[in-house]
XYZ file of C-alpha atoms in Angstrom:
533
model
C 0.000 0.000 0.000
C 1.573 3.338 -1.080
C 1.716 6.349 1.242
C -1.258 8.175 -0.295
C -3.484 5.076 -0.263
C -2.461 4.232 3.300
C -3.106 7.768 4.521
C -6.508 7.848 2.824
C -7.416 4.511 4.382
C -6.779 5.530 7.988
C -7.777 9.201 7.805
C -11.212 8.099 6.650
C -11.565 6.040 9.842
C -10.803 9.001 12.114
C -13.756 11.067 11.020
C -16.634 11.471 13.525
C -20.010 10.179 14.446
C -23.328 10.123 12.557
C -25.180 13.347 11.806
C -26.090 15.376 14.938
C -29.820 15.272 14.075
C -29.843 11.457 13.977
C -27.895 11.227 17.255
C -30.196 13.796 18.935
C -33.417 12.041 17.795
C -32.175 8.688 19.067
C -31.056 10.307 22.345
C -34.453 11.931 22.957
C -36.213 8.616 22.390
C -33.781 6.692 24.605
C -33.801 9.228 27.470
C -37.615 9.307 27.421
C -37.601 5.516 27.946
C -35.104 5.826 30.825
C -37.061 8.599 32.549
C -40.364 6.743 32.086
C -38.974 3.457 33.397
C -37.233 4.956 36.454
C -40.116 7.233 37.451
C -42.658 4.422 37.015
C -40.604 2.102 39.218
C -39.874 4.920 41.712
C -36.133 4.410 41.165
C -35.312 8.035 41.953
C -31.697 7.358 42.961
C -31.037 5.729 39.602
C -32.571 8.718 37.833
C -30.405 11.165 39.810
C -27.301 9.074 39.073
C -27.937 9.130 35.321
C -28.710 12.867 35.341
C -25.472 13.579 37.231
C -23.440 11.476 34.785
C -25.002 13.126 31.747
C -24.548 16.612 33.256
C -20.832 15.992 33.846
C -20.140 14.651 30.322
C -22.209 17.497 28.812
C -20.051 20.054 30.643
C -16.926 18.171 29.641
C -17.940 18.172 25.963
C -19.672 21.548 26.025
C -18.400 22.405 22.540
C -19.183 18.980 21.132
C -22.764 18.121 21.998
C -22.759 15.212 19.537
C -20.088 13.397 21.563
C -21.957 14.027 24.837
C -25.191 12.659 23.349
C -23.385 9.645 21.899
C -21.780 8.826 25.263
C -25.165 9.230 26.933
C -26.636 6.816 24.392
C -24.052 4.049 24.816
C -24.443 4.336 28.595
C -28.225 4.680 28.552
C -29.056 1.429 26.748
C -27.378 -0.938 29.275
C -28.471 1.399 32.109
C -32.095 0.913 31.092
C -31.739 -2.882 30.828
C -29.861 -3.272 34.127
C -32.477 -1.178 35.959
C -34.675 -4.290 35.989
C -32.027 -5.979 38.176
C -31.230 -2.955 40.399
C -27.585 -2.999 39.264
C -27.786 -0.264 36.619
C -24.802 1.627 38.090
C -22.464 -0.854 36.337
C -23.470 0.755 33.028
C -21.364 3.823 33.892
C -18.325 1.595 33.645
C -19.430 0.027 30.344
C -18.689 3.260 28.468
C -15.404 4.030 30.294
C -13.107 3.054 27.356
C -15.195 5.054 24.866
C -15.290 8.051 27.223
C -11.527 7.841 27.680
C -10.874 7.664 23.946
C -13.188 10.643 23.333
C -10.874 12.763 25.514
C -7.646 11.281 24.174
C -6.898 14.113 21.727
C -7.192 16.806 24.394
C -5.679 15.071 27.422
C -3.585 12.113 26.225
C -4.119 8.480 27.190
C -3.160 8.639 30.906
C -5.038 11.788 31.886
C -8.092 10.845 29.821
C -8.212 7.453 31.540
C -7.955 9.073 34.981
C -10.748 11.558 34.184
C -12.918 8.749 32.783
C -12.277 6.704 35.925
C -13.438 9.559 38.177
C -16.508 10.387 36.047
C -17.564 6.721 35.941
C -17.082 6.487 39.698
C -19.021 9.662 40.567
C -22.631 8.334 40.239
C -21.933 5.641 42.872
C -22.602 8.311 45.550
C -26.266 7.379 45.062
C -25.482 3.706 45.761
C -23.155 3.778 48.833
C -23.843 0.131 49.761
C -22.390 -1.020 46.424
C -19.282 1.177 46.584
C -16.775 -1.636 47.213
C -17.836 -3.997 44.412
C -18.200 -1.106 41.950
C -14.760 0.231 42.896
C -13.247 -3.203 42.258
C -15.092 -3.295 38.937
C -13.917 0.164 37.777
C -10.298 -0.517 38.794
C -10.320 -3.843 36.924
C -11.798 -2.265 33.776
C -9.327 0.651 33.886
C -6.340 -1.664 34.405
C -7.257 -3.968 31.527
C -8.030 -1.038 29.239
C -4.690 0.588 30.045
C -2.940 -2.733 29.331
C -4.528 -2.669 25.867
C -3.318 0.909 25.285
C 0.153 -0.143 26.437
C 0.198 -2.966 23.847
C -0.590 -0.464 21.054
C 2.061 1.968 22.323
C 4.633 -0.827 22.482
C 4.102 -1.721 18.815
C 4.743 1.868 17.736
C 7.826 2.078 19.958
C 9.307 -1.062 18.388
C 8.732 0.109 14.793
C 9.298 3.881 14.909
C 11.050 4.425 18.241
C 8.133 6.605 19.386
C 5.018 5.319 21.155
C 1.949 4.985 18.927
C -0.166 7.540 20.778
C 2.654 10.108 20.843
C 2.464 9.983 17.037
C -1.305 9.604 16.737
C -2.397 12.398 19.048
C -0.925 15.333 17.027
C -2.450 13.907 13.822
C -5.879 13.584 15.432
C -5.611 17.073 16.928
C -4.820 18.501 13.502
C -7.673 16.624 11.822
C -10.387 16.938 14.455
C -9.577 20.273 16.092
C -7.842 21.965 13.123
C -4.854 22.623 15.405
C -1.650 21.905 13.478
C 0.751 23.279 16.134
C 1.366 19.928 17.939
C 2.013 18.204 14.598
C 4.348 21.008 13.518
C 6.200 20.657 16.826
C 6.502 16.878 16.378
C 7.983 17.131 12.882
C 10.191 20.025 13.880
C 11.637 17.754 16.576
C 12.073 14.580 14.518
C 12.558 16.056 10.997
C 15.878 16.381 9.181
C 17.552 19.237 7.349
C 18.080 18.725 3.634
C 19.347 20.706 0.647
C 16.490 21.342 -1.759
C 16.342 22.733 -5.273
C 13.708 25.235 -6.384
C 13.323 25.726 -10.146
C 12.043 29.127 -11.291
C 11.137 29.639 -14.966
C 10.053 33.027 -16.260
C 7.979 32.875 -19.474
C 6.999 36.457 -20.193
C 4.741 37.592 -17.357
C 4.195 34.033 -16.026
C 6.427 32.375 -13.425
C 6.569 28.576 -13.264
C 7.694 27.362 -9.821
C 8.860 23.754 -9.426
C 10.194 23.135 -5.900
C 11.775 19.920 -4.634
C 9.002 19.880 -2.044
C 5.901 17.745 -1.528
C 2.769 19.697 -0.601
C 1.715 17.824 2.552
C 0.819 16.592 5.036
C -2.645 18.181 5.105
C -4.622 21.272 6.060
C -2.298 24.101 7.039
C 0.395 21.784 8.405
C 3.855 21.564 6.863
C 4.004 22.585 3.202
C 0.374 21.728 2.350
C -0.467 25.355 1.550
C 2.825 26.263 -0.147
C 1.256 26.678 -3.657
C -1.335 29.105 -2.282
C 1.247 31.056 -0.297
C 3.568 31.438 -3.290
C 0.676 32.586 -5.495
C -0.405 35.006 -2.753
C 3.029 36.678 -2.725
C 3.991 36.523 -6.428
C 1.582 37.676 -9.102
C 1.097 35.203 -11.965
C 3.096 32.422 -10.245
C 2.016 28.829 -10.976
C 3.361 26.124 -8.657
C 3.865 22.598 -9.998
C 4.602 19.271 -8.293
C 7.841 17.438 -9.060
C 8.994 13.931 -8.058
C 8.939 12.911 -4.389
C 6.450 12.106 -1.661
C 5.872 12.909 2.006
C 9.565 12.567 2.906
C 10.111 16.020 1.345
C 7.219 17.696 3.106
C 8.484 20.769 4.900
C 8.373 20.024 8.606
C 6.350 23.055 9.709
C 4.164 25.823 8.335
C 6.744 28.278 9.699
C 9.405 26.636 7.503
C 7.026 26.958 4.558
C 6.688 30.702 5.195
C 10.483 30.985 5.188
C 10.825 29.119 1.869
C 8.072 31.242 0.298
C 10.021 34.343 1.352
C 13.156 32.942 -0.334
C 11.215 32.227 -3.559
C 9.786 35.752 -3.499
C 13.228 37.319 -3.012
C 14.902 35.203 -5.716
C 12.090 35.928 -8.176
C 12.864 39.655 -7.836
C 16.654 39.255 -8.112
C 17.397 39.700 -11.836
C 21.130 38.977 -11.372
C 20.667 35.241 -10.704
C 18.601 34.494 -13.840
C 19.985 32.878 -17.017
C 18.561 33.765 -20.421
C 17.334 30.986 -22.673
C 15.497 30.472 -25.967
C 12.605 28.185 -26.870
C 13.218 25.085 -29.021
C 9.731 23.614 -29.459
C 7.130 21.218 -28.102
C 7.680 17.445 -28.262
C 5.369 14.488 -27.641
C 7.045 11.230 -26.533
C 6.006 7.819 -25.251
C 8.389 6.547 -22.547
C 7.281 3.112 -21.310
C 3.820 3.763 -19.767
C 4.350 7.520 -19.592
C 2.906 10.063 -22.011
C 5.479 12.863 -22.031
C 4.904 16.420 -23.235
C 8.223 18.290 -23.309
C 8.856 22.001 -23.625
C 12.408 22.275 -24.972
C 14.590 25.293 -24.279
C 18.227 25.984 -25.123
C 19.587 25.187 -21.647
C 16.819 23.162 -20.044
C 13.543 21.350 -20.655
C 10.257 20.853 -18.828
C 8.483 17.501 -19.234
C 4.890 17.013 -18.084
C 4.392 13.332 -17.246
C 1.092 11.459 -17.520
C 0.430 7.765 -16.994
C -3.168 7.207 -18.132
C -3.214 3.394 -17.922
C -2.059 2.956 -14.318
C -2.224 6.461 -12.845
C 0.508 8.777 -11.560
C 1.142 9.824 -7.976
C 4.465 10.850 -6.400
C 7.258 9.767 -8.733
C 10.388 8.487 -6.919
C 12.230 11.332 -5.207
C 15.653 10.066 -6.350
C 14.815 11.271 -9.884
C 15.822 14.752 -8.728
C 19.520 13.815 -8.970
C 19.023 12.935 -12.660
C 16.865 16.013 -13.257
C 19.486 18.390 -11.880
C 22.262 16.817 -13.973
C 20.987 18.103 -17.350
C 18.291 20.466 -16.089
C 15.612 18.295 -17.684
C 12.873 19.224 -15.219
C 9.835 17.018 -14.540
C 6.264 17.925 -13.612
C 4.293 15.088 -12.018
C 0.806 15.918 -13.342
C -1.065 13.894 -10.684
C -3.973 13.639 -13.097
C -4.993 9.991 -12.769
C -5.491 8.123 -9.503
C -2.748 5.491 -8.994
C -3.900 1.903 -9.564
C -0.469 0.278 -9.982
C 2.810 1.458 -8.503
C 5.790 2.309 -10.715
C 8.025 -0.644 -11.598
C 11.783 -0.653 -12.031
C 11.640 -0.873 -15.840
C 9.403 2.216 -16.125
C 11.651 4.324 -13.911
C 14.831 3.194 -15.695
C 13.288 4.113 -19.065
C 12.287 7.487 -17.659
C 15.759 8.029 -16.215
C 17.366 7.290 -19.609
C 14.978 9.728 -21.284
C 15.901 12.494 -18.818
C 19.618 11.865 -19.382
C 19.307 12.084 -23.169
C 20.181 15.226 -25.119
C 18.743 16.514 -28.362
C 19.639 19.162 -30.949
C 17.859 22.406 -30.187
C 16.986 25.063 -32.732
C 15.271 28.299 -31.782
C 11.510 28.629 -32.250
C 8.957 31.175 -31.204
C 6.982 30.486 -28.021
C 3.374 31.629 -27.804
C 1.568 31.719 -24.464
C -2.036 32.451 -23.508
C -3.827 32.358 -20.184
C -7.313 32.206 -18.704
C -8.902 31.199 -15.441
C -12.393 30.335 -14.271
C -14.458 28.620 -11.584
C -15.953 25.158 -11.442
C -19.608 24.664 -10.435
C -20.418 24.250 -6.720
C -21.514 20.667 -7.417
C -17.977 19.535 -8.323
C -16.412 17.279 -5.677
C -12.754 16.679 -4.821
C -11.434 20.215 -5.315
C -9.715 22.252 -2.601
C -10.473 25.414 -4.571
C -13.070 25.824 -7.336
C -10.764 28.183 -9.227
C -8.907 26.622 -12.172
C -6.267 27.938 -14.562
C -5.544 27.298 -18.242
C -2.132 27.915 -19.827
C -2.005 27.595 -23.630
C 1.418 27.080 -25.214
C 2.371 26.916 -28.889
C 5.497 26.745 -31.077
C 3.916 27.552 -34.454
C 3.348 23.860 -35.221
C 1.881 22.355 -32.065
C -0.438 23.711 -29.386
C -0.996 22.338 -25.901
C -3.347 23.438 -23.121
C -2.450 22.869 -19.480
C -5.609 22.776 -17.338
C -4.618 23.269 -13.691
C -7.029 22.169 -10.938
C -6.464 22.625 -7.185
C -7.036 18.992 -6.268
C -5.339 15.929 -4.803
C -5.003 13.867 -7.993
C -7.972 12.910 -10.136
C -10.314 10.180 -11.230
C -9.684 8.776 -14.715
C -13.035 10.157 -15.931
C -12.077 13.721 -14.949
C -8.959 13.608 -17.109
C -11.033 12.231 -20.004
C -13.533 15.073 -19.553
C -10.723 17.657 -19.740
C -9.270 15.992 -22.869
C -12.695 16.172 -24.547
C -12.904 19.856 -23.600
C -9.753 20.571 -25.602
C -10.613 18.317 -28.541
C -10.277 20.131 -31.883
C -8.746 23.203 -30.207
C -5.239 21.981 -29.335
C -2.988 19.024 -30.157
C -2.882 17.885 -26.525
C -4.802 18.855 -23.384
C -2.954 18.092 -20.152
C -4.776 18.100 -16.846
C -2.520 18.974 -13.896
C -3.066 19.011 -10.129
C -0.441 19.993 -7.539
C -1.393 16.988 -5.350
C -3.193 19.537 -3.187
C -3.337 18.377 0.461
C -4.740 21.611 1.875
C -8.273 20.204 2.128
C -7.257 16.599 2.909
C -8.659 15.135 6.126
C -11.176 17.976 6.433
C -14.407 15.962 6.461
C -15.913 12.542 5.796
C -16.847 13.730 2.305
C -13.568 15.316 1.180
C -11.039 13.104 2.936
C -8.403 12.662 0.199
C -11.089 12.691 -2.478
C -9.609 12.912 -6.001
C -11.052 15.411 -8.498
C -14.348 14.164 -9.899
C -16.119 15.166 -13.126
C -19.355 17.104 -12.763
C -22.197 18.555 -14.805
C -21.104 21.505 -16.887
C -17.365 20.971 -16.352
C -16.526 20.105 -19.956
C -18.206 23.227 -21.359
C -16.645 25.555 -18.764
C -13.145 24.160 -19.323
C -13.558 24.353 -23.115
C -14.668 27.980 -22.830
C -11.482 28.888 -20.956
C -9.220 26.891 -23.296
C -10.711 28.994 -26.114
C -10.087 32.190 -24.124
C -6.470 31.204 -23.446
C -5.924 30.538 -27.163
C -7.422 33.903 -28.111
C -5.072 35.625 -25.630
C -1.938 33.894 -26.996
C 0.985 36.155 -27.784
C 4.673 35.707 -28.415
C 6.824 35.384 -25.286
C 9.541 38.022 -25.442
C 11.509 36.924 -22.382
C 12.612 33.441 -21.249
C 14.755 33.129 -18.161
C 15.356 30.445 -15.571
C 17.282 29.799 -12.376
C 17.744 26.981 -9.884
C 17.793 28.081 -6.256
C 19.517 25.818 -3.710
C 18.566 26.157 -0.061
C 18.565 24.078 3.099
C 15.262 23.352 4.807
C 13.819 21.222 7.603
C 11.835 18.364 6.038
C 9.876 15.471 7.490
C 12.653 13.224 6.179
C 13.114 9.471 6.101
C 11.297 9.026 9.417
C 8.055 9.247 7.406
C 8.837 5.805 5.923
C 9.042 4.168 9.355
C 6.004 6.179 10.456
C 3.978 4.856 7.520
C 5.226 1.348 8.237
C 4.207 1.850 11.851
C 0.850 3.294 10.845
C 0.128 0.278 8.664
C 1.165 -2.320 11.263
C -0.340 -0.581 14.300
C -3.436 0.272 12.278
C -3.826 -3.366 11.238
C -3.414 -4.487 14.858
C -5.907 -1.890 16.127
C -8.404 -2.778 13.376
C -8.298 -6.426 14.398
C -8.423 -5.796 18.154
C -10.623 -2.666 18.485
C -13.344 -4.862 20.026
C -11.165 -5.704 23.048
C -11.631 -2.409 24.971
C -15.343 -2.517 24.112
C -15.899 -5.966 25.629
C -13.577 -5.498 28.639
C -16.245 -3.772 30.826
C -18.883 -6.395 29.965
C -16.457 -9.276 30.577
C -15.407 -7.924 33.980
C -19.064 -7.329 34.876
C -19.963 -10.908 33.906
C -17.130 -12.360 36.023
C -18.121 -10.270 39.067
C -21.798 -11.152 38.593
C -21.026 -14.862 38.439
C -18.704 -14.655 41.471
C -21.126 -12.684 43.615
C -23.972 -15.082 42.829
C -21.932 -18.212 43.532
C -21.769 -19.461 39.953
C -17.963 -19.391 40.145
C -16.265 -20.804 43.219
C -12.611 -21.050 44.201
């Protein structure tokens, strides 16, 4: 399982509970049954105990009513059933693991367990005669639950060198509370400094930016918003994605701000730029890759597509080959990956990037337009899209740039149809946009999807870009080298840990749920003489 697929798989499992309306309706029905049953049977102490418990969890989750209602629900059902046996207080312990996990993000595993222990113990004040047996029960449940947490932590420690929950908590805080500071702090602590290259290409009034940086991890963390920040500081900048995956994420958003500042300064410094001339547009087939190359006198830019098997995060070690001859690569991220790259494909690509060709000067024509996708389109971090039309007098290509995290095959086909008859090749490009990843159950790593009206809107803006085409009078480029704090190789062991710990947790998640019921059953059988020593 590759890093993107693995991240999608587990992020989707971290996203919340059912809709608040459904939870609230069920809660009202359930609480009405509890109140009716306890008042009818004159079990006032039981009613007070449940009200106290629900009041405490409601205050604890004051800003998250859905969680409070859910916890009330999972406690209320067994509470109602056990009321027929006058032992309903045990139900407060049944939900202890769930209550503890609900507070895990805010308090960590130890403090959340302690708070859950005290909250579950509190209602026993209405049942003083049962204090001893209930105390034994709560201690047993808490001990067994903590042993389970310890087993998960131990697996993470063995694989990554950091306990599982030390890693998990900052991720969950970033996803669920939109607080990326703990995750930034984690990667700042464990990340590694690395020399990175940033390619800047000036084509008339447009600036192509190709950094040796992956735009992750998600939200506002790390370098996820780097394309937006560059575009916010430099007019007419367009940021593309090169080879590499999460190992070249910038460690923190602060580091991203620093790199953006460097790009802005270098873009203004005319002394570091080299002049170049255009040498034409080429179409090549390299193994399973469709390659569209813009040739210049001193460098080239190749846009890579892989329609049959998809394209997502080319190997990062290609940068060493790229920098050798300045044959730069744009990973278009325009078809969702269905089969990983094999050795033969990458070797063929490497040989292509090392090759040289005769270059004769041609005129470069460039046009531009931008528009907005309909509100109904799914899988886009920003509805704005951009179209860059390029021509050499013989061939014309249109680059359609969407702010999305890769794309479904059908979306690329829709874009190709939009350019049919207008240009020789239409290339859909996404920057592997992670800025909206992990934001909801609907848009969690959702690739760009086609939608009603898309083809016509895209075609309209391809036409506009072609109408606006004019000869480029200035071509310059520079490669900026800088050192930056990246997530580094630790991401590989983290992903390995995530997969193994995630697999273990997926298989054993039922254990903390059945612990309270198992302990209750043992105590019930002991106290009633069914088990004797």
